[in-house]
Amino acid sequence: MLKINNRDKIEWNKGMTVRDVLNRMKYSYSLITVTVNGELVLKEDYDSYKVPEKADVIVFHLAHGG
Amino acid sequence: MIIVIFFKRYYYPIMAKNNKLFERNVPGSTAILQKSVVAIAGCGGLGSNAAVALVRAGIGKLIIADPDIVEESNLNRQYYFQSDVGQKKVDALTAHLKAINPEVIIDAYDKKISRDDISEIFREANLLIEAFDRAENKLWLIEAWCKAFPERAIICASGISGLGNTDELRIRRAGHIYFCGDEKTDMSMGLCSARVAVVANMQANIAIEILTKKG
């Protein structure tokens, strides 16, 4: 299992990437920041970064305004 | 003799003033904050208000960066005044911060910073407050900071716009990354002084919490 945003749980599959997690969660918004077990995953690595089993995945939404 | 006169006339009054300035601070916090360095990327609604809070708390040094000029439309939420319109934001903000505490050290960069600047400009900073307005800029800043300084905190803001729903403003954390705001509202909804300042002060408050915990 994977825990998403300290709330949702999804099934983990071997070789699952950050992109797979985002697709499973139906996150289509492009302006996000993702961490896995507290570590930032660069946007360019979403297709290659393998999410380990039982990982905590946090997805932050970036909204304009400052 | 000359040294004594200089000390009494110039240095001592500042010290005495600062002793008063921080006498209502939380005991033990001032000495730690005066040794601390905080970087602030952007001097708009978030950055200017967070900077003021940090200086009032006793921060020793700020590194601020912003390429913009103060416009009248900024005054509904940013820490500037009519007399600042037309001035560089970093210059106007430095003057206001020094007016609160003349001893605070401000390194000001009047430029649009890029990924390549982060490790050089912010190398001294214990942590970074992200205070950009465009979401795509927030994204590259977070990536560049985490790459350059993986063990140092970055305190971001996202979702500070519109009116109401104050209870949706929150803080989320993952590792050394903090997010303040509702992560939903967009500046196309308009920006309200109180809401922006709440989030800016949440950012400053987390910065103070992190710095004083580390000691």
PDB file of C-alpha atoms in Angstrom:
ATOM      1  CA  MET A   1       0.000   0.000   0.000  1.00  0.00           C
ATOM      2  CA  LEU A   2       0.944   3.639  -0.466  1.00  0.00           C
ATOM      3  CA  LYS A   3      -0.341   6.530   1.637  1.00  0.00           C
ATOM      4  CA  ILE A   4      -1.209   9.674  -0.302  1.00  0.00           C
ATOM      5  CA  ASN A   5      -1.435  13.063   1.428  1.00  0.00           C
ATOM      6  CA  ASN A   6      -1.626  11.354   4.841  1.00  0.00           C
ATOM      7  CA  ARG A   7      -5.146  10.298   3.931  1.00  0.00           C
ATOM      8  CA  ASP A   8      -5.827   8.154   0.866  1.00  0.00           C
ATOM      9  CA  LYS A   9      -4.431   4.665   0.450  1.00  0.00           C
ATOM     10  CA  ILE A  10      -3.752   3.002  -2.898  1.00  0.00           C
ATOM     11  CA  GLU A  11      -2.382  -0.376  -3.851  1.00  0.00           C
ATOM     12  CA  TRP A  12       1.341  -0.551  -4.558  1.00  0.00           C
ATOM     13  CA  ASN A  13       2.752  -2.366  -7.590  1.00  0.00           C
ATOM     14  CA  LYS A  14       6.386  -3.259  -8.203  1.00  0.00           C
ATOM     15  CA  GLY A  15       8.060  -0.696 -10.458  1.00  0.00           C
ATOM     16  CA  MET A  16       5.374   1.908  -9.820  1.00  0.00           C
ATOM     17  CA  THR A  17       6.589   5.415 -10.714  1.00  0.00           C
ATOM     18  CA  VAL A  18       5.488   8.812  -9.433  1.00  0.00           C
ATOM     19  CA  ARG A  19       3.661   9.275 -12.745  1.00  0.00           C
ATOM     20  CA  ASP A  20       1.736   6.032 -12.131  1.00  0.00           C
ATOM     21  CA  VAL A  21       0.703   7.275  -8.677  1.00  0.00           C
ATOM     22  CA  LEU A  22      -0.475  10.607 -10.098  1.00  0.00           C
ATOM     23  CA  ASN A  23      -2.455   8.830 -12.809  1.00  0.00           C
ATOM     24  CA  ARG A  24      -4.022   6.466 -10.286  1.00  0.00           C
ATOM     25  CA  MET A  25      -5.029   9.442  -8.147  1.00  0.00           C
ATOM     26  CA  LYS A  26      -6.322  11.241 -11.273  1.00  0.00           C
ATOM     27  CA  TYR A  27      -4.066  14.250 -10.657  1.00  0.00           C
ATOM     28  CA  SER A  28      -3.997  16.035 -13.992  1.00  0.00           C
ATOM     29  CA  TYR A  29      -3.039  19.541 -12.790  1.00  0.00           C
ATOM     30  CA  SER A  30       0.536  20.201 -13.908  1.00  0.00           C
ATOM     31  CA  LEU A  31       1.590  22.712 -11.257  1.00  0.00           C
ATOM     32  CA  ILE A  32       2.306  20.370  -8.373  1.00  0.00           C
ATOM     33  CA  THR A  33       5.240  19.375  -6.210  1.00  0.00           C
ATOM     34  CA  VAL A  34       5.620  15.774  -5.111  1.00  0.00           C
ATOM     35  CA  THR A  35       7.560  14.276  -2.222  1.00  0.00           C
ATOM     36  CA  VAL A  36       8.136  10.611  -1.480  1.00  0.00           C
ATOM     37  CA  ASN A  37       9.002   9.814   2.140  1.00  0.00           C
ATOM     38  CA  GLY A  38       9.784  13.491   2.675  1.00  0.00           C
ATOM     39  CA  GLU A  39      12.119  13.834  -0.290  1.00  0.00           C
ATOM     40  CA  LEU A  40      11.321  16.055  -3.245  1.00  0.00           C
ATOM     41  CA  VAL A  41      10.994  14.324  -6.605  1.00  0.00           C
ATOM     42  CA  LEU A  42      12.014  16.575  -9.496  1.00  0.00           C
ATOM     43  CA  LYS A  43       9.354  17.005 -12.145  1.00  0.00           C
ATOM     44  CA  GLU A  44      11.725  15.590 -14.785  1.00  0.00           C
ATOM     45  CA  ASP A  45      11.947  12.355 -12.763  1.00  0.00           C
ATOM     46  CA  TYR A  46       8.218  11.589 -12.444  1.00  0.00           C
ATOM     47  CA  ASP A  47       8.426   8.915 -15.162  1.00  0.00           C
ATOM     48  CA  SER A  48      11.524   7.231 -13.790  1.00  0.00           C
ATOM     49  CA  TYR A  49      11.339   7.583  -9.989  1.00  0.00           C
ATOM     50  CA  LYS A  50      10.268   4.262  -8.484  1.00  0.00           C
ATOM     51  CA  VAL A  51       8.051   4.638  -5.441  1.00  0.00           C
ATOM     52  CA  PRO A  52       8.942   2.120  -2.725  1.00  0.00           C
ATOM     53  CA  GLU A  53       6.316  -0.015  -0.987  1.00  0.00           C
ATOM     54  CA  LYS A  54       4.609   1.616   2.033  1.00  0.00           C
ATOM     55  CA  ALA A  55       5.845   5.043   0.960  1.00  0.00           C
ATOM     56  CA  ASP A  56       4.259   8.283   2.088  1.00  0.00           C
ATOM     57  CA  VAL A  57       3.533  10.376  -0.988  1.00  0.00           C
ATOM     58  CA  ILE A  58       2.596  14.023  -0.581  1.00  0.00           C
ATOM     59  CA  VAL A  59       1.288  16.103  -3.469  1.00  0.00           C
ATOM     60  CA  PHE A  60       1.292  19.880  -3.003  1.00  0.00           C
ATOM     61  CA  HIS A  61      -0.794  22.062  -5.316  1.00  0.00           C
ATOM     62  CA  LEU A  62       0.817  25.271  -6.521  1.00  0.00           C
ATOM     63  CA  ALA A  63      -1.615  28.154  -6.934  1.00  0.00           C
ATOM     64  CA  HIS A  64      -0.739  31.591  -8.328  1.00  0.00           C
ATOM     65  CA  GLY A  65      -0.522  34.451  -5.842  1.00  0.00           C
ATOM     66  CA  GLY A  66       2.159  36.081  -3.776  1.00  0.00           C
TER      67      GLY A  66
ATOM     68  CA  MET B   1      38.728  58.725  24.881  1.00  0.00           C
ATOM     69  CA  ILE B   2      37.463  59.140  21.315  1.00  0.00           C
ATOM     70  CA  ILE B   3      36.365  55.522  21.336  1.00  0.00           C
ATOM     71  CA  VAL B   4      34.427  56.023  24.581  1.00  0.00           C
ATOM     72  CA  ILE B   5      32.668  59.117  23.212  1.00  0.00           C
ATOM     73  CA  PHE B   6      31.839  57.269  19.969  1.00  0.00           C
ATOM     74  CA  PHE B   7      30.481  54.303  21.928  1.00  0.00           C
ATOM     75  CA  LYS B   8      28.320  56.468  24.187  1.00  0.00           C
ATOM     76  CA  ARG B   9      27.014  58.661  21.399  1.00  0.00           C
ATOM     77  CA  TYR B  10      26.357  56.145  18.648  1.00  0.00           C
ATOM     78  CA  TYR B  11      26.663  52.512  19.650  1.00  0.00           C
ATOM     79  CA  TYR B  12      25.162  52.567  23.135  1.00  0.00           C
ATOM     80  CA  PRO B  13      21.898  54.318  22.122  1.00  0.00           C
ATOM     81  CA  ILE B  14      21.305  51.690  19.436  1.00  0.00           C
ATOM     82  CA  MET B  15      22.021  48.865  21.871  1.00  0.00           C
ATOM     83  CA  ALA B  16      19.778  50.429  24.492  1.00  0.00           C
ATOM     84  CA  LYS B  17      17.045  50.939  21.920  1.00  0.00           C
ATOM     85  CA  ASN B  18      17.292  47.325  20.762  1.00  0.00           C
ATOM     86  CA  ASN B  19      17.209  46.044  24.309  1.00  0.00           C
ATOM     87  CA  LYS B  20      13.854  47.803  24.612  1.00  0.00           C
ATOM     88  CA  LEU B  21      12.804  46.742  21.116  1.00  0.00           C
ATOM     89  CA  PHE B  22      12.961  43.067  21.988  1.00  0.00           C
ATOM     90  CA  GLU B  23      12.177  43.171  25.710  1.00  0.00           C
ATOM     91  CA  ARG B  24       8.696  41.687  25.152  1.00  0.00           C
ATOM     92  CA  ASN B  25      10.015  38.818  22.999  1.00  0.00           C
ATOM     93  CA  VAL B  26       9.630  35.212  24.086  1.00  0.00           C
ATOM     94  CA  PRO B  27      12.496  34.614  26.532  1.00  0.00           C
ATOM     95  CA  GLY B  28      15.442  32.891  24.874  1.00  0.00           C
ATOM     96  CA  SER B  29      14.296  33.545  21.310  1.00  0.00           C
ATOM     97  CA  THR B  30      15.990  36.861  20.559  1.00  0.00           C
ATOM     98  CA  ALA B  31      19.598  35.708  20.888  1.00  0.00           C
ATOM     99  CA  ILE B  32      18.954  32.767  18.549  1.00  0.00           C
ATOM    100  CA  LEU B  33      17.098  34.851  15.970  1.00  0.00           C
ATOM    101  CA  GLN B  34      19.766  37.560  15.965  1.00  0.00           C
ATOM    102  CA  LYS B  35      22.298  34.944  14.846  1.00  0.00           C
ATOM    103  CA  SER B  36      19.976  33.636  12.117  1.00  0.00           C
ATOM    104  CA  VAL B  37      19.782  34.384   8.393  1.00  0.00           C
ATOM    105  CA  VAL B  38      16.549  34.046   6.412  1.00  0.00           C
ATOM    106  CA  ALA B  39      16.263  34.366   2.640  1.00  0.00           C
ATOM    107  CA  ILE B  40      13.065  35.699   1.065  1.00  0.00           C
ATOM    108  CA  ALA B  41      12.490  35.210  -2.672  1.00  0.00           C
ATOM    109  CA  GLY B  42      10.025  37.895  -3.726  1.00  0.00           C
ATOM    110  CA  CYS B  43       9.073  41.121  -1.920  1.00  0.00           C
ATOM    111  CA  GLY B  44       5.366  41.331  -2.760  1.00  0.00           C
ATOM    112  CA  GLY B  45       2.412  40.570  -0.496  1.00  0.00           C
ATOM    113  CA  LEU B  46       4.017  37.505   1.056  1.00  0.00           C
ATOM    114  CA  GLY B  47       7.658  38.574   1.127  1.00  0.00           C
ATOM    115  CA  SER B  48       7.231  42.124   2.413  1.00  0.00           C
ATOM    116  CA  ASN B  49       4.862  41.129   5.225  1.00  0.00           C
ATOM    117  CA  ALA B  50       6.958  38.096   6.229  1.00  0.00           C
ATOM    118  CA  ALA B  51      10.084  40.283   6.313  1.00  0.00           C
ATOM    119  CA  VAL B  52       8.452  42.790   8.666  1.00  0.00           C
ATOM    120  CA  ALA B  53       7.336  40.004  11.030  1.00  0.00           C
ATOM    121  CA  LEU B  54      10.824  38.500  11.080  1.00  0.00           C
ATOM    122  CA  VAL B  55      12.532  41.824  11.772  1.00  0.00           C
ATOM    123  CA  ARG B  56      10.091  42.615  14.573  1.00  0.00           C
ATOM    124  CA  ALA B  57      10.903  39.172  16.036  1.00  0.00           C
ATOM    125  CA  GLY B  58      14.614  40.017  16.043  1.00  0.00           C
ATOM    126  CA  ILE B  59      16.065  38.235  13.012  1.00  0.00           C
ATOM    127  CA  GLY B  60      19.710  39.198  12.498  1.00  0.00           C
ATOM    128  CA  LYS B  61      19.958  39.122   8.719  1.00  0.00           C
ATOM    129  CA  LEU B  62      17.639  38.891   5.733  1.00  0.00           C
ATOM    130  CA  ILE B  63      18.562  38.191   2.124  1.00  0.00           C
ATOM    131  CA  ILE B  64      15.814  39.612  -0.083  1.00  0.00           C
ATOM    132  CA  ALA B  65      15.380  39.491  -3.859  1.00  0.00           C
ATOM    133  CA  ASP B  66      12.860  41.116  -6.200  1.00  0.00           C
ATOM    134  CA  PRO B  67      13.251  42.919  -9.548  1.00  0.00           C
ATOM    135  CA  ASP B  68      10.041  45.003  -9.321  1.00  0.00           C
ATOM    136  CA  ILE B  69       9.186  48.614  -8.686  1.00  0.00           C
ATOM    137  CA  VAL B  70       6.467  49.560  -6.162  1.00  0.00           C
ATOM    138  CA  GLU B  71       3.156  50.337  -7.920  1.00  0.00           C
ATOM    139  CA  GLU B  72       0.068  51.871  -6.376  1.00  0.00           C
ATOM    140  CA  SER B  73      -1.873  48.651  -7.015  1.00  0.00           C
ATOM    141  CA  ASN B  74       0.544  46.865  -4.636  1.00  0.00           C
ATOM    142  CA  LEU B  75      -0.544  48.940  -1.660  1.00  0.00           C
ATOM    143  CA  ASN B  76      -3.734  46.949  -0.998  1.00  0.00           C
ATOM    144  CA  ARG B  77      -1.660  44.106   0.499  1.00  0.00           C
ATOM    145  CA  GLN B  78       2.075  44.757   0.375  1.00  0.00           C
ATOM    146  CA  TYR B  79       4.107  46.522   3.062  1.00  0.00           C
ATOM    147  CA  TYR B  80       4.674  49.745   1.117  1.00  0.00           C
ATOM    148  CA  PHE B  81       3.329  53.287   1.229  1.00  0.00           C
ATOM    149  CA  GLN B  82       2.266  55.958  -1.270  1.00  0.00           C
ATOM    150  CA  SER B  83       5.693  57.570  -0.911  1.00  0.00           C
ATOM    151  CA  ASP B  84       7.341  54.311  -2.076  1.00  0.00           C
ATOM    152  CA  VAL B  85       5.581  54.235  -5.464  1.00  0.00           C
ATOM    153  CA  GLY B  86       8.185  54.256  -8.217  1.00  0.00           C
ATOM    154  CA  GLN B  87      10.965  52.975  -5.964  1.00  0.00           C
ATOM    155  CA  LYS B  88      12.605  49.577  -6.218  1.00  0.00           C
ATOM    156  CA  LYS B  89      10.805  47.186  -3.879  1.00  0.00           C
ATOM    157  CA  VAL B  90      14.026  45.956  -2.286  1.00  0.00           C
ATOM    158  CA  ASP B  91      15.110  49.534  -1.519  1.00  0.00           C
ATOM    159  CA  ALA B  92      11.754  50.606  -0.087  1.00  0.00           C
ATOM    160  CA  LEU B  93      11.467  47.425   1.993  1.00  0.00           C
ATOM    161  CA  THR B  94      15.028  47.768   3.298  1.00  0.00           C
ATOM    162  CA  ALA B  95      14.200  51.311   4.472  1.00  0.00           C
ATOM    163  CA  HIS B  96      11.057  50.111   6.286  1.00  0.00           C
ATOM    164  CA  LEU B  97      12.881  47.200   7.933  1.00  0.00           C
ATOM    165  CA  LYS B  98      15.720  49.466   9.061  1.00  0.00           C
ATOM    166  CA  ALA B  99      13.134  51.879  10.451  1.00  0.00           C
ATOM    167  CA  ILE B 100      11.981  49.049  12.735  1.00  0.00           C
ATOM    168  CA  ASN B 101      15.456  47.816  13.685  1.00  0.00           C
ATOM    169  CA  PRO B 102      18.432  49.887  12.460  1.00  0.00           C
ATOM    170  CA  GLU B 103      20.777  47.011  13.293  1.00  0.00           C
ATOM    171  CA  VAL B 104      19.194  44.389  11.061  1.00  0.00           C
ATOM    172  CA  ILE B 105      21.449  43.403   8.152  1.00  0.00           C
ATOM    173  CA  ILE B 106      19.740  43.308   4.764  1.00  0.00           C
ATOM    174  CA  ASP B 107      21.359  41.888   1.631  1.00  0.00           C
ATOM    175  CA  ALA B 108      19.119  43.112  -1.181  1.00  0.00           C
ATOM    176  CA  TYR B 109      19.139  41.806  -4.756  1.00  0.00           C
ATOM    177  CA  ASP B 110      17.303  44.009  -7.222  1.00  0.00           C
ATOM    178  CA  LYS B 111      17.081  41.292  -9.856  1.00  0.00           C
ATOM    179  CA  LYS B 112      14.965  38.505 -11.232  1.00  0.00           C
ATOM    180  CA  ILE B 113      16.695  35.501  -9.740  1.00  0.00           C
ATOM    181  CA  SER B 114      17.075  32.242 -11.641  1.00  0.00           C
ATOM    182  CA  ARG B 115      17.819  28.616 -10.774  1.00  0.00           C
ATOM    183  CA  ASP B 116      21.525  29.291 -11.245  1.00  0.00           C
ATOM    184  CA  ASP B 117      21.564  32.049  -8.605  1.00  0.00           C
ATOM    185  CA  ILE B 118      20.193  30.038  -5.703  1.00  0.00           C
ATOM    186  CA  SER B 119      23.326  28.378  -4.341  1.00  0.00           C
ATOM    187  CA  GLU B 120      25.311  31.630  -4.520  1.00  0.00           C
ATOM    188  CA  ILE B 121      22.811  34.317  -3.437  1.00  0.00           C
ATOM    189  CA  PHE B 122      21.215  32.273  -0.650  1.00  0.00           C
ATOM    190  CA  ARG B 123      24.268  30.302   0.553  1.00  0.00           C
ATOM    191  CA  GLU B 124      24.279  31.960   4.000  1.00  0.00           C
ATOM    192  CA  ALA B 125      20.572  31.445   4.654  1.00  0.00           C
ATOM    193  CA  ASN B 126      19.393  28.990   7.303  1.00  0.00           C
ATOM    194  CA  LEU B 127      16.107  28.681   5.427  1.00  0.00           C
ATOM    195  CA  LEU B 128      14.140  30.169   2.538  1.00  0.00           C
ATOM    196  CA  ILE B 129      10.711  31.767   2.399  1.00  0.00           C
ATOM    197  CA  GLU B 130       9.214  31.310  -1.071  1.00  0.00           C
ATOM    198  CA  ALA B 131       7.215  34.439  -1.875  1.00  0.00           C
ATOM    199  CA  PHE B 132       6.813  34.408  -5.651  1.00  0.00           C
ATOM    200  CA  ASP B 133       3.446  35.054  -7.270  1.00  0.00           C
ATOM    201  CA  ARG B 134       3.530  32.748 -10.321  1.00  0.00           C
ATOM    202  CA  ALA B 135       3.043  29.036  -9.599  1.00  0.00           C
ATOM    203  CA  GLU B 136       5.549  27.953 -12.264  1.00  0.00           C
ATOM    204  CA  ASN B 137       8.216  30.091 -10.541  1.00  0.00           C
ATOM    205  CA  LYS B 138       7.359  28.553  -7.180  1.00  0.00           C
ATOM    206  CA  LEU B 139       7.971  25.151  -8.748  1.00  0.00           C
ATOM    207  CA  TRP B 140      11.480  25.815 -10.079  1.00  0.00           C
ATOM    208  CA  LEU B 141      12.460  27.624  -6.880  1.00  0.00           C
ATOM    209  CA  ILE B 142      11.471  24.639  -4.726  1.00  0.00           C
ATOM    210  CA  GLU B 143      13.394  22.273  -7.017  1.00  0.00           C
ATOM    211  CA  ALA B 144      16.497  24.492  -7.125  1.00  0.00           C
ATOM    212  CA  TRP B 145      16.523  25.060  -3.347  1.00  0.00           C
ATOM    213  CA  CYS B 146      16.077  21.371  -2.499  1.00  0.00           C
ATOM    214  CA  LYS B 147      18.852  20.484  -4.924  1.00  0.00           C
ATOM    215  CA  ALA B 148      21.255  23.116  -3.564  1.00  0.00           C
ATOM    216  CA  PHE B 149      20.407  22.770   0.136  1.00  0.00           C
ATOM    217  CA  PRO B 150      18.612  19.442   0.754  1.00  0.00           C
ATOM    218  CA  GLU B 151      18.886  19.759   4.552  1.00  0.00           C
ATOM    219  CA  ARG B 152      17.534  23.300   4.818  1.00  0.00           C
ATOM    220  CA  ALA B 153      13.853  24.203   5.082  1.00  0.00           C
ATOM    221  CA  ILE B 154      11.864  25.955   2.391  1.00  0.00           C
ATOM    222  CA  ILE B 155       8.583  27.547   3.471  1.00  0.00           C
ATOM    223  CA  CYS B 156       6.222  28.005   0.531  1.00  0.00           C
ATOM    224  CA  ALA B 157       2.828  29.616   0.073  1.00  0.00           C
ATOM    225  CA  SER B 158       0.032  28.417  -2.186  1.00  0.00           C
ATOM    226  CA  GLY B 159      -3.614  29.488  -2.132  1.00  0.00           C
ATOM    227  CA  ILE B 160      -3.807  32.950  -0.578  1.00  0.00           C
ATOM    228  CA  SER B 161      -6.527  34.576  -2.696  1.00  0.00           C
ATOM    229  CA  GLY B 162     -10.199  35.478  -2.520  1.00  0.00           C
ATOM    230  CA  LEU B 163     -12.250  36.111   0.604  1.00  0.00           C
ATOM    231  CA  GLY B 164     -13.442  33.976   3.474  1.00  0.00           C
ATOM    232  CA  ASN B 165     -12.858  30.280   4.229  1.00  0.00           C
ATOM    233  CA  THR B 166     -10.183  31.297   6.707  1.00  0.00           C
ATOM    234  CA  ASP B 167     -10.381  27.856   8.311  1.00  0.00           C
ATOM    235  CA  GLU B 168      -9.052  26.332   5.066  1.00  0.00           C
ATOM    236  CA  LEU B 169      -5.700  28.091   5.489  1.00  0.00           C
ATOM    237  CA  ARG B 170      -3.364  25.406   6.772  1.00  0.00           C
ATOM    238  CA  ILE B 171       0.213  24.218   6.968  1.00  0.00           C
ATOM    239  CA  ARG B 172       1.336  20.953   5.400  1.00  0.00           C
ATOM    240  CA  ARG B 173       4.826  19.522   5.670  1.00  0.00           C
ATOM    241  CA  ALA B 174       6.900  16.868   3.943  1.00  0.00           C
ATOM    242  CA  GLY B 175      10.522  16.594   5.063  1.00  0.00           C
ATOM    243  CA  HIS B 176      12.012  20.093   4.915  1.00  0.00           C
ATOM    244  CA  ILE B 177       9.253  21.462   2.666  1.00  0.00           C
ATOM    245  CA  TYR B 178       6.406  23.430   4.254  1.00  0.00           C
ATOM    246  CA  PHE B 179       3.294  24.731   2.495  1.00  0.00           C
ATOM    247  CA  CYS B 180       1.062  27.494   3.869  1.00  0.00           C
ATOM    248  CA  GLY B 181      -2.307  28.429   2.377  1.00  0.00           C
ATOM    249  CA  ASP B 182      -5.344  26.607   1.053  1.00  0.00           C
ATOM    250  CA  GLU B 183      -3.545  25.233  -2.084  1.00  0.00           C
ATOM    251  CA  LYS B 184      -6.666  26.106  -4.100  1.00  0.00           C
ATOM    252  CA  THR B 185      -7.460  29.793  -4.459  1.00  0.00           C
ATOM    253  CA  ASP B 186      -5.837  31.620  -7.358  1.00  0.00           C
ATOM    254  CA  MET B 187      -4.872  35.282  -7.650  1.00  0.00           C
ATOM    255  CA  SER B 188      -7.344  35.695 -10.523  1.00  0.00           C
ATOM    256  CA  MET B 189      -9.959  35.754  -7.700  1.00  0.00           C
ATOM    257  CA  GLY B 190      -8.372  38.923  -6.329  1.00  0.00           C
ATOM    258  CA  LEU B 191      -6.167  39.420  -3.298  1.00  0.00           C
ATOM    259  CA  CYS B 192      -7.225  40.695   0.133  1.00  0.00           C
ATOM    260  CA  SER B 193      -4.733  42.305   2.513  1.00  0.00           C
ATOM    261  CA  ALA B 194      -5.768  40.350   5.594  1.00  0.00           C
ATOM    262  CA  ARG B 195      -5.706  36.930   3.924  1.00  0.00           C
ATOM    263  CA  VAL B 196      -2.326  37.513   2.261  1.00  0.00           C
ATOM    264  CA  ALA B 197      -0.856  38.808   5.516  1.00  0.00           C
ATOM    265  CA  VAL B 198      -2.191  35.798   7.439  1.00  0.00           C
ATOM    266  CA  VAL B 199      -0.332  33.429   5.119  1.00  0.00           C
ATOM    267  CA  ALA B 200       2.824  35.603   5.101  1.00  0.00           C
ATOM    268  CA  ASN B 201       2.783  35.546   8.881  1.00  0.00           C
ATOM    269  CA  MET B 202       2.232  31.779   8.899  1.00  0.00           C
ATOM    270  CA  GLN B 203       5.426  31.539   6.836  1.00  0.00           C
ATOM    271  CA  ALA B 204       7.322  33.845   9.197  1.00  0.00           C
ATOM    272  CA  ASN B 205       5.957  31.969  12.206  1.00  0.00           C
ATOM    273  CA  ILE B 206       7.195  28.616  10.891  1.00  0.00           C
ATOM    274  CA  ALA B 207      10.595  30.171  10.148  1.00  0.00           C
ATOM    275  CA  ILE B 208      10.836  31.407  13.748  1.00  0.00           C
ATOM    276  CA  GLU B 209       9.702  28.013  15.049  1.00  0.00           C
ATOM    277  CA  ILE B 210      12.340  26.147  13.033  1.00  0.00           C
ATOM    278  CA  LEU B 211      15.150  28.544  13.943  1.00  0.00           C
ATOM    279  CA  THR B 212      14.392  28.634  17.663  1.00  0.00           C
ATOM    280  CA  LYS B 213      13.967  24.842  17.856  1.00  0.00           C
ATOM    281  CA  LYS B 214      17.417  24.323  16.326  1.00  0.00           C
ATOM    282  CA  GLY B 215      18.883  26.827  18.748  1.00  0.00           C
TER     283      GLY B 215
END
